[in-house]
Each structure stands twice: as C-alpha cells, then as structure tokens.
PDB file of C-alpha atoms in Angstrom:
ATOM      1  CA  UNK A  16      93.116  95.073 128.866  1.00 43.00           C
ATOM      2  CA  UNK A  17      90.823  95.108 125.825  1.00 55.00           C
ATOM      3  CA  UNK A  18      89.559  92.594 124.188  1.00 67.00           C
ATOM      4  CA  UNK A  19      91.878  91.162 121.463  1.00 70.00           C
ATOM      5  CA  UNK A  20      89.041  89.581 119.287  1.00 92.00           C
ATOM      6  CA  UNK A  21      87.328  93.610 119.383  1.00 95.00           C
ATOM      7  CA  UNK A  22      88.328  95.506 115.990  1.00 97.00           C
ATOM      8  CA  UNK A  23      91.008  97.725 116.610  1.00 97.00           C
ATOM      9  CA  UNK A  24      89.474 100.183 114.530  1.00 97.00           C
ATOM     10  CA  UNK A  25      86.963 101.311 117.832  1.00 95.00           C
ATOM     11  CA  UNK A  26      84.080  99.896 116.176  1.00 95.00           C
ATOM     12  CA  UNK A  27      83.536  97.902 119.610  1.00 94.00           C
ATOM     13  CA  UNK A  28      82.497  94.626 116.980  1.00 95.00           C
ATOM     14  CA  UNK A  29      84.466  91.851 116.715  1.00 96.00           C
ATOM     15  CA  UNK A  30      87.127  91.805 113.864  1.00 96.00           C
ATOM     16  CA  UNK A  31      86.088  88.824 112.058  1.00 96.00           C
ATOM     17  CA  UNK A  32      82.845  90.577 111.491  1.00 96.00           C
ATOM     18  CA  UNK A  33      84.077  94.245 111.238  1.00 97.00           C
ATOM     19  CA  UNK A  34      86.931  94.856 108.801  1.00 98.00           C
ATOM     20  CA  UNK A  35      89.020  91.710 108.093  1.00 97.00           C
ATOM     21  CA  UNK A  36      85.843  90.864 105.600  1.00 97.00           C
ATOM     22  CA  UNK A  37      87.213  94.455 103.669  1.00 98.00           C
ATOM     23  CA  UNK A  38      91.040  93.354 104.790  1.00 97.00           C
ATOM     24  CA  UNK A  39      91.292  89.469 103.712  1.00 95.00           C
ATOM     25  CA  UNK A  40      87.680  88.157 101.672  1.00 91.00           C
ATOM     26  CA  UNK A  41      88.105  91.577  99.605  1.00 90.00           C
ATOM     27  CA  UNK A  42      84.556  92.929 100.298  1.00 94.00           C
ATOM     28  CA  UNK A  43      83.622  96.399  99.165  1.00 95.00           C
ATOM     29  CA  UNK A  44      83.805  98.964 101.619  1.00 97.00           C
ATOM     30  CA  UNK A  45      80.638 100.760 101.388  1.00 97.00           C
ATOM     31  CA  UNK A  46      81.790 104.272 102.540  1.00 98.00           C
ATOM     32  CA  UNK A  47      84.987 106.604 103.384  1.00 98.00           C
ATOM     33  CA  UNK A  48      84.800 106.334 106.805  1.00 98.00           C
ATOM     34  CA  UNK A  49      84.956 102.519 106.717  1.00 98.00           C
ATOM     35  CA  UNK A  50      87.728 102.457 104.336  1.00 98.00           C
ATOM     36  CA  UNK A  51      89.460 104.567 107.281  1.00 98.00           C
ATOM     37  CA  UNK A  52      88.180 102.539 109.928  1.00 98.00           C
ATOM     38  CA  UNK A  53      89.814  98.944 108.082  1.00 98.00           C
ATOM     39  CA  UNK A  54      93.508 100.696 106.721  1.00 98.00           C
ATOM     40  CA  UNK A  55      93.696 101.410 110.554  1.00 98.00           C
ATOM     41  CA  UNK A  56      92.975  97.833 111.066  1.00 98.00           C
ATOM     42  CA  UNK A  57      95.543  96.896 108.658  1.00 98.00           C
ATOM     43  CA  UNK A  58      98.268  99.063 109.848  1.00 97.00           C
ATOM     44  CA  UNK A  59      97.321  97.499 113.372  1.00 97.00           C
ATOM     45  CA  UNK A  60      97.982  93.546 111.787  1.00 97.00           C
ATOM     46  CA  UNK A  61     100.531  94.578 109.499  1.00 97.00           C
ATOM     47  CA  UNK A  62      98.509  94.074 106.298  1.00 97.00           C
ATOM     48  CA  UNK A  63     100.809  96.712 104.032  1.00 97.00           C
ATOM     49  CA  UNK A  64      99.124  95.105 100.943  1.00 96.00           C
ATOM     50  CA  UNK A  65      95.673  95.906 101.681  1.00 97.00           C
ATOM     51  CA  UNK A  66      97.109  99.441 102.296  1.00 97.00           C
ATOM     52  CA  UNK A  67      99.038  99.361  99.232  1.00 97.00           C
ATOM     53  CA  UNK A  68      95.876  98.623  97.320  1.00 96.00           C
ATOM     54  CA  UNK A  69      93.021 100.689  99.102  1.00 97.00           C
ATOM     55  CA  UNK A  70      95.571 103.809  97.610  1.00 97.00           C
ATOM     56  CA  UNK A  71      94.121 105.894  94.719  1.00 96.00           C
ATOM     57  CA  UNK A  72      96.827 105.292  91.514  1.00 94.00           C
ATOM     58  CA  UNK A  73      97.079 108.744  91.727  1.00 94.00           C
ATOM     59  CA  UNK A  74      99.347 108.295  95.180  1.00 94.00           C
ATOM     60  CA  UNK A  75     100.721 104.606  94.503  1.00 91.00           C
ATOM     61  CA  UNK A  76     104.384 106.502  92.804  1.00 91.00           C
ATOM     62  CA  UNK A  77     104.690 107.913  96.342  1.00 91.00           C
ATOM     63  CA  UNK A  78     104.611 104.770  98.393  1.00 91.00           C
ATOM     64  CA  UNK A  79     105.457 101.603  97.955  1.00 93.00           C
ATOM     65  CA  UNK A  80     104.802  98.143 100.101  1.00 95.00           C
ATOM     66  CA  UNK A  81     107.907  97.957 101.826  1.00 96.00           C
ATOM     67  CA  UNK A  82     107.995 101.130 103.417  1.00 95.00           C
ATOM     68  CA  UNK A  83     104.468 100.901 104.515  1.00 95.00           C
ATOM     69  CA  UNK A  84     105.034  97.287 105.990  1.00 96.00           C
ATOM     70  CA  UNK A  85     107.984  99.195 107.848  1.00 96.00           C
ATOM     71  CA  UNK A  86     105.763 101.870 109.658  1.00 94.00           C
ATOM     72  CA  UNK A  87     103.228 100.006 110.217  1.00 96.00           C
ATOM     73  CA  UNK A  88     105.607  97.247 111.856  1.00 96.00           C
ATOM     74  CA  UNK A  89     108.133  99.607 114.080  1.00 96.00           C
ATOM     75  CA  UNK A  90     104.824 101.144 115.901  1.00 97.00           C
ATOM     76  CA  UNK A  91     102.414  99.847 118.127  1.00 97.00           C
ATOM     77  CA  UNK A  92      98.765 100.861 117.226  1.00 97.00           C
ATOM     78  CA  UNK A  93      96.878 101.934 119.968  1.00 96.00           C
ATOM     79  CA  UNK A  94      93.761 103.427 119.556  1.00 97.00           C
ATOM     80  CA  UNK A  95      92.070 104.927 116.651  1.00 98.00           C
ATOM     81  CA  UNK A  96      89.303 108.371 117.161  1.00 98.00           C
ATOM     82  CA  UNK A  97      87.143 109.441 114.318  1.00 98.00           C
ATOM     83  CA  UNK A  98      86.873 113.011 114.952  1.00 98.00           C
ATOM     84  CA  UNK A  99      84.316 114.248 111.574  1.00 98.00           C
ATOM     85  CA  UNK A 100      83.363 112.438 108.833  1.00 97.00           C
ATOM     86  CA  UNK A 101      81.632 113.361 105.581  1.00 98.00           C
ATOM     87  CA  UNK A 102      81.103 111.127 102.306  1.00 97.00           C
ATOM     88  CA  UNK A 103      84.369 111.572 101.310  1.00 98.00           C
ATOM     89  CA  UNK A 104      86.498 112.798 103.914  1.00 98.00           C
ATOM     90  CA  UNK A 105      87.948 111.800 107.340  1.00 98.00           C
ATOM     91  CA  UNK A 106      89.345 113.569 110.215  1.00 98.00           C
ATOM     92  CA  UNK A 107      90.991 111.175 112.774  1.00 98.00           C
ATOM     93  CA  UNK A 108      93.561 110.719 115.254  1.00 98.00           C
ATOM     94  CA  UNK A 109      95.686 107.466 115.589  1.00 98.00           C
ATOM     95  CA  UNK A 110      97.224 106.894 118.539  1.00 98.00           C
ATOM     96  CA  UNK A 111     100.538 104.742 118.736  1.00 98.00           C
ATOM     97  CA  UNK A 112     104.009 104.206 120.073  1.00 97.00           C
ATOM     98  CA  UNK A 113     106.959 104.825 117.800  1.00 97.00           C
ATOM     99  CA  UNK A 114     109.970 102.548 117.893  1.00 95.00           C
ATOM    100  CA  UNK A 115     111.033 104.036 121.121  1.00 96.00           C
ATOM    101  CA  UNK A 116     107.747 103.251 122.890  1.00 97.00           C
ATOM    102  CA  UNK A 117     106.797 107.070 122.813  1.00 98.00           C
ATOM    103  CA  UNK A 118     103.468 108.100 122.531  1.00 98.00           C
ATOM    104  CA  UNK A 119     102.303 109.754 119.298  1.00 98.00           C
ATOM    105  CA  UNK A 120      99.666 111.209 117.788  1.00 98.00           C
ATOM    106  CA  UNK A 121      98.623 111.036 113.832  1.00 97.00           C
ATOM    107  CA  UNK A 122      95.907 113.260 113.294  1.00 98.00           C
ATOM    108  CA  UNK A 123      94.931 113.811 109.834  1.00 98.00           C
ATOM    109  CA  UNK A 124      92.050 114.502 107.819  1.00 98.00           C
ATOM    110  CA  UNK A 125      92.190 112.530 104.532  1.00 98.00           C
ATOM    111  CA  UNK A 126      90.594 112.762 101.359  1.00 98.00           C
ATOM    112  CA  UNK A 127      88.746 109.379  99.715  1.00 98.00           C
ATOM    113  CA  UNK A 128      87.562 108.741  96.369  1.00 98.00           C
ATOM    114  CA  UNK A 129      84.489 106.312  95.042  1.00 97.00           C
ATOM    115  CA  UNK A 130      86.337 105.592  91.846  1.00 95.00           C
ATOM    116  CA  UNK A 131      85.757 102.122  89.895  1.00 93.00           C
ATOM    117  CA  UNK A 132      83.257 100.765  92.246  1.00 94.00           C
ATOM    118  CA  UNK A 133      85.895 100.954  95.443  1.00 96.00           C
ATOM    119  CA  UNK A 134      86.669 103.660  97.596  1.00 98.00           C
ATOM    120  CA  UNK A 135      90.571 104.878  97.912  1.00 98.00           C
ATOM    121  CA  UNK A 136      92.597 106.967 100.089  1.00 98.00           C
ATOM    122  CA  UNK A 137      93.958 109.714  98.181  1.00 97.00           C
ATOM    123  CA  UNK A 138      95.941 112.080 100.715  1.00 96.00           C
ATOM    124  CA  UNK A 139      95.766 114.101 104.068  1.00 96.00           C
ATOM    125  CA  UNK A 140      96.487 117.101 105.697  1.00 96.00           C
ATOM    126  CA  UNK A 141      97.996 116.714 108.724  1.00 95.00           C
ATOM    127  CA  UNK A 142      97.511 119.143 112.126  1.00 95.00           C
TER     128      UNK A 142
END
C-alpha cells in the first residue's frame, strides 16, 4: 500500500510539501508540468475549484464546477505517468477506476499557457 502522506501526483514527496502549497496557500506554479502534476492532485482530493480556476478563460464556457466535482468524485485516482513534457505541453496518462471499479486509462497531451503571471490548462488531445 503506498504511502497516503506521498503526493499522488508520483512526485514520491510528501503532499504538504509538493502540490497542496499550489492547491490550498495559492502558490504559483512555476511550470506546465507542475500545473499537471497538482490538477492531478486535485482531481485525486476532490478540489474541483482549484481545477475550475487553473483553466484558461478561454475553456471556462465549457466546464463548469459541478461537473468537474462529479468526475473527479465517481472515480478513484490511481496513479498518474508523465510520459513528455516541454514548456508548455504535457503528455500523460492517468490511471483510475470509473464508477464501476473498471480500470481506465486517460492519456492526453494538453496544452498550458503562462498568461497573467499563472500557468493554465487550455485543452488536450486525447489517444
């Protein structure tokens, strides 16, 4: 069993030092990567408004709160697996179990942006 004080995000660092400082105390996230690395967190601990606000405005009229919350709350975060990472995109794989308990895998490579001092998620394309 792993360690429930390790970051989920695979960082093998403790959470409290890793990316609830980014989630909860509001810290800037100094790169794309780590932007991933904490919104996998937050799906992990249910945070759908640090999610919500680590969105580019260019995406925010496709989501909302609620449904993110939703997702993030009827699957059970497993395992994330940075595959390539440059300054401003991500490839990844997220492992998880849907509501039925099945094993899934999200892999995506997203785009970021550096845009007002803070670096968003803007979108993906998914394999």
């Amino acid at each position: 069993m792993e360690d429930p004080k390790l970051c989920p995000c695979g960082s093998q660092i403790n959470i409290q030092e890793c990316c609830l400082p980014y989630i909860q105390d509001h810290l800037i996230v100094p790169n794309a990567e780590k932007l991933m690395r904490s919104r996998f967190t937050a799906f992990c601990i249910h945070n759908a408004e640090y999610l919500y606000n680590t969105t580019h405005i260019s995406q925010k009229k496709y989501t909302n709160k609620s449904d993110i919350l939703a997702w993030a709350q009827q699957n059970t975060w497993q395992k994330l697996e940075i595959l390539n990472s440059t300054e401003n995109t991500v490839e990844f794989k997220a492992y998880f179990l849907d509501e039925n308990k099945t094993p899934q895998i999200h892999h995506e490579k997203s785009t970021f942006i550096f845009f007002q001092n803070n670096w968003f998620y803007v979108d993906g394309k998914f394999y």
